[in-house]
Tab-separated table of C-alpha atoms in Angstrom:
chain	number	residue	atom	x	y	z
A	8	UNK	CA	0.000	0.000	0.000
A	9	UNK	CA	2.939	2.583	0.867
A	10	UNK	CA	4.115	1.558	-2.653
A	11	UNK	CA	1.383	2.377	-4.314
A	12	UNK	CA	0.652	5.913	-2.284
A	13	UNK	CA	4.284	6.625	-2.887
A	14	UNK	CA	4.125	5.971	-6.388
A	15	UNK	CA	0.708	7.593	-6.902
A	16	UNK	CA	2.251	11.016	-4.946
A	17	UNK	CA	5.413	11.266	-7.026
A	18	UNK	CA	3.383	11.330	-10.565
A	19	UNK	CA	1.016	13.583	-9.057
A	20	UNK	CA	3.709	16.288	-7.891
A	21	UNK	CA	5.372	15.960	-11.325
A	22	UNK	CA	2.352	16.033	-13.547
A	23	UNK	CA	1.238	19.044	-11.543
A	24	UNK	CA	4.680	20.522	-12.275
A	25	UNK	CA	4.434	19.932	-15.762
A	26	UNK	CA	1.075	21.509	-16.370
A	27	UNK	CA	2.111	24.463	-14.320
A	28	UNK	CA	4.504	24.763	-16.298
A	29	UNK	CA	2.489	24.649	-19.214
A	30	UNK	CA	-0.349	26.804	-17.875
A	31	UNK	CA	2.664	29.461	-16.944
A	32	UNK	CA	4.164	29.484	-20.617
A	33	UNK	CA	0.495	29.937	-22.033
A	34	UNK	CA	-0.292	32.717	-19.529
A	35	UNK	CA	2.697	34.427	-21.332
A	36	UNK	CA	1.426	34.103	-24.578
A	37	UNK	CA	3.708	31.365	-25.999
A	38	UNK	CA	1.214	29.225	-27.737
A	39	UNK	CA	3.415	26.003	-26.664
A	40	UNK	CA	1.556	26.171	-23.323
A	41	UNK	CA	-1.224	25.280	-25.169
A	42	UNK	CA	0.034	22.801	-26.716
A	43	UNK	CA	1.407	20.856	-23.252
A	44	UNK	CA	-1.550	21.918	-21.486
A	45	UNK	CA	-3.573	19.898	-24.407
A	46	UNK	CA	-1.511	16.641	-24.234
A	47	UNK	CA	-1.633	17.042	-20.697
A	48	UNK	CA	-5.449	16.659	-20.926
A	49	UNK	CA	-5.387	13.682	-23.556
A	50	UNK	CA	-3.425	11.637	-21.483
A	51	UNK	CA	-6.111	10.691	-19.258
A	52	UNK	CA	-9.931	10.863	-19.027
A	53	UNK	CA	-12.464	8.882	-16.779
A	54	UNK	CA	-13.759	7.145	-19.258
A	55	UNK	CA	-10.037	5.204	-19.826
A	56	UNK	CA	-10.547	3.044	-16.834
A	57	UNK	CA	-13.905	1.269	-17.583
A	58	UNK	CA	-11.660	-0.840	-20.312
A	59	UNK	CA	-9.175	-1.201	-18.292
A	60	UNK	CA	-10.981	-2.388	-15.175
A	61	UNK	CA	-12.522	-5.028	-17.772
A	62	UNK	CA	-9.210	-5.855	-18.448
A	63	UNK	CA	-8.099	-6.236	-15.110
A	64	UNK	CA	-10.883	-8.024	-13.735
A	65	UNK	CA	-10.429	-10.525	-16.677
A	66	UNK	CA	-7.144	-11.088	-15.582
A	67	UNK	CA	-8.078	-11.528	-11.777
A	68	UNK	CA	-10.499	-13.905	-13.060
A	69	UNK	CA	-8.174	-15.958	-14.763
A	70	UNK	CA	-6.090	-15.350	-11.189
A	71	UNK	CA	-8.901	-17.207	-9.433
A	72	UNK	CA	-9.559	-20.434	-11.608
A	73	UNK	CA	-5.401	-20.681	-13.031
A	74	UNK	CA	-2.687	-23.080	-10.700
A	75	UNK	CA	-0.509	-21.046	-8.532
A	76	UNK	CA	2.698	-20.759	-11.664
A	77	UNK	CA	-0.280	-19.783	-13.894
A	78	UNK	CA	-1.756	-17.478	-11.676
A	79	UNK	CA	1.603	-15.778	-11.406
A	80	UNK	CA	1.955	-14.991	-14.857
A	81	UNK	CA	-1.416	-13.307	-14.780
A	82	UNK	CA	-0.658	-11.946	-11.761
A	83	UNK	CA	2.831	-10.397	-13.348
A	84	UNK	CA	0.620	-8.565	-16.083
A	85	UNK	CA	-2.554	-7.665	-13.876
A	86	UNK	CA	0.396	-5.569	-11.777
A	87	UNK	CA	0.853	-3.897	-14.986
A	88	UNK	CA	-2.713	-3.321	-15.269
A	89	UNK	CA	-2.806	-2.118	-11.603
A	90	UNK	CA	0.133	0.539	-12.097
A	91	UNK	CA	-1.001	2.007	-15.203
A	92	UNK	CA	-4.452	2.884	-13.807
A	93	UNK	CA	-2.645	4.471	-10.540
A	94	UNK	CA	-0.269	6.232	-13.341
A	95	UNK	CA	-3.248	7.568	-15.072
A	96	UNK	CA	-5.448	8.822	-12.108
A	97	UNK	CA	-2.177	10.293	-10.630
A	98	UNK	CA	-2.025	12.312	-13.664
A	99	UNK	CA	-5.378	13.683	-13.668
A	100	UNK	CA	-5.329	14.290	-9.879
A	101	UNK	CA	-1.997	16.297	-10.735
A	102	UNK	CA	-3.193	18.401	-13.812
A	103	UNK	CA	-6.126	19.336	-12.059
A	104	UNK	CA	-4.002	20.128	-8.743
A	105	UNK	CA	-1.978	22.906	-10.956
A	106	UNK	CA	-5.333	23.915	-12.624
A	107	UNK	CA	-6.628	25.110	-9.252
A	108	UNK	CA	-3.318	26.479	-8.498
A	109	UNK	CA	-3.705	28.688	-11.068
A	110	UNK	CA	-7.110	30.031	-10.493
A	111	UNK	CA	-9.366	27.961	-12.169
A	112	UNK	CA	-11.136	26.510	-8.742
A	113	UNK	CA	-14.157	24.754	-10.896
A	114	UNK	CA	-11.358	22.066	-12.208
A	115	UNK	CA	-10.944	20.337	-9.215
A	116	UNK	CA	-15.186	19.087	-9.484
A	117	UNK	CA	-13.854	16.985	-12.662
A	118	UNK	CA	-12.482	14.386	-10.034
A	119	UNK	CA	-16.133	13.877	-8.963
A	120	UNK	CA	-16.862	11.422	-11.670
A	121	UNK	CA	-18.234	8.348	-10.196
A	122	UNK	CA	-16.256	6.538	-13.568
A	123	UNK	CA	-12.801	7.217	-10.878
A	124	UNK	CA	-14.251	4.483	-9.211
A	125	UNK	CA	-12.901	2.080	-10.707
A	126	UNK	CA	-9.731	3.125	-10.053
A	127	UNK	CA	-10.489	2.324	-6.254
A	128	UNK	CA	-11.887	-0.836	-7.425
A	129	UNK	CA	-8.504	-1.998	-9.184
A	130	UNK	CA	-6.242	-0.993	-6.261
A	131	UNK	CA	-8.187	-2.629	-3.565
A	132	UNK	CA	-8.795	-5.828	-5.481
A	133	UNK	CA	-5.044	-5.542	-6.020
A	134	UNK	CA	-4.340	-5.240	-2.949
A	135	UNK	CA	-6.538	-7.717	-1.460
A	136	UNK	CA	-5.147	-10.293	-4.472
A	137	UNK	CA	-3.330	-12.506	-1.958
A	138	UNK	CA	-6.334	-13.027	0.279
A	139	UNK	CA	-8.780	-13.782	-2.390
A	140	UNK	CA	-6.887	-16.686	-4.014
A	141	UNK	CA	-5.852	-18.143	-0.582
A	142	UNK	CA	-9.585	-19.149	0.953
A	143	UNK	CA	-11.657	-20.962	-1.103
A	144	UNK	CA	-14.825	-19.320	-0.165
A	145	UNK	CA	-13.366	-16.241	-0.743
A	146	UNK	CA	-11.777	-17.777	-3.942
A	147	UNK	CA	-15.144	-19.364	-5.571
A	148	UNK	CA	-17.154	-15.804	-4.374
A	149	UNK	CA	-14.550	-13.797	-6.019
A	150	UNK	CA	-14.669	-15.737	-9.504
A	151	UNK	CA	-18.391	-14.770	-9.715
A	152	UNK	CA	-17.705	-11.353	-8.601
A	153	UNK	CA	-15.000	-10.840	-11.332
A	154	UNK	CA	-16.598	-12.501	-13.843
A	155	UNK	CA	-19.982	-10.116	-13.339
A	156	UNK	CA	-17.158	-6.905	-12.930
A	157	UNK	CA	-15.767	-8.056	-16.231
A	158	UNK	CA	-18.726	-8.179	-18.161
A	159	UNK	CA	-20.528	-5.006	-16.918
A	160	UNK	CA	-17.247	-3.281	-17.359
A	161	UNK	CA	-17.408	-4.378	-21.066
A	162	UNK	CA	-21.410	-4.211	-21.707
A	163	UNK	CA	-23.133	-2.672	-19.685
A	164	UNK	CA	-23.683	1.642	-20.811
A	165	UNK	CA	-23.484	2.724	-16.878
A	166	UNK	CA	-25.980	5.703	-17.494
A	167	UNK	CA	-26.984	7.012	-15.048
């Protein structure tokens, strides 16, 4: 867990760096501001992690029902999976951090998308890995779970 938080702070602070420093270089009228403060923005977006949560549950799926060398393979890309969506969510949290920074208090609502979810979703279940595939209740629960997770993550419009 102090991985993870560590990891997730550090690309925060330096994605919020970088789109200060964009947002500064466009405040001066240099339209390459503009152009970081743009790919800053493209980088990420809540909609990103409904795939990836599919993806991710597949693979803890496949985590559940595999033998333990198996599992471990899966396990070595679903850790993939699982930094990659902290990566991602750090970066919005950080953009957004130097967008209020710079006066524009409104941006900080965007992380009020119920889609960030599933970023919480991927961490704990990552975190909780271990535990699932060890008891067998928990185990045969958490295949049903996954499999359901996988295919609403895929499927199902979430419209709310």
């Amino acid at each position: 867990m102090g991985k993870t938080l560590a990891s997730f702070a550090f690309v925060a602070v330096m994605a919020a760096l970088l789109m200060a420093l964009s947002l500064a270089v466009a405040r001066h009228g240099y339209p390459f501001g503009a152009i970081g403060v743009k790919r800053l923005d493209m980088i990420a977006d809540a909609g990103t992690f409904l795939p990836l949560a599919a993806v991710y549950f597949l693979a803890a799926l496949l985590m559940m029902l595999l033998p333990i060398r198996a599992a471990g393979f899966v396990f070595t890309a679903a850790e993939a999976i699982h930094w990659t969506a902290v990566v991602l969510f750090a970066t919005i949290v950080g953009g957004l951090a130097a967008r209020w920074a710079f006066g524009q208090g409104e941006a900080l609502w965007a992380l009020w998308n119920w889609r960030f979810l599933f970023v919480a979703a991927i961490v704990g279940c990552h975190l909780a890995m271990d535990d699932f595939r060890r008891n067998v209740l928990l185990r045969s629960l958490f295949v049903i779970v996954f499999a359901g997770a996988t295919l609403a993550c895929l499927f199902w419009s979430f419209t709310i």
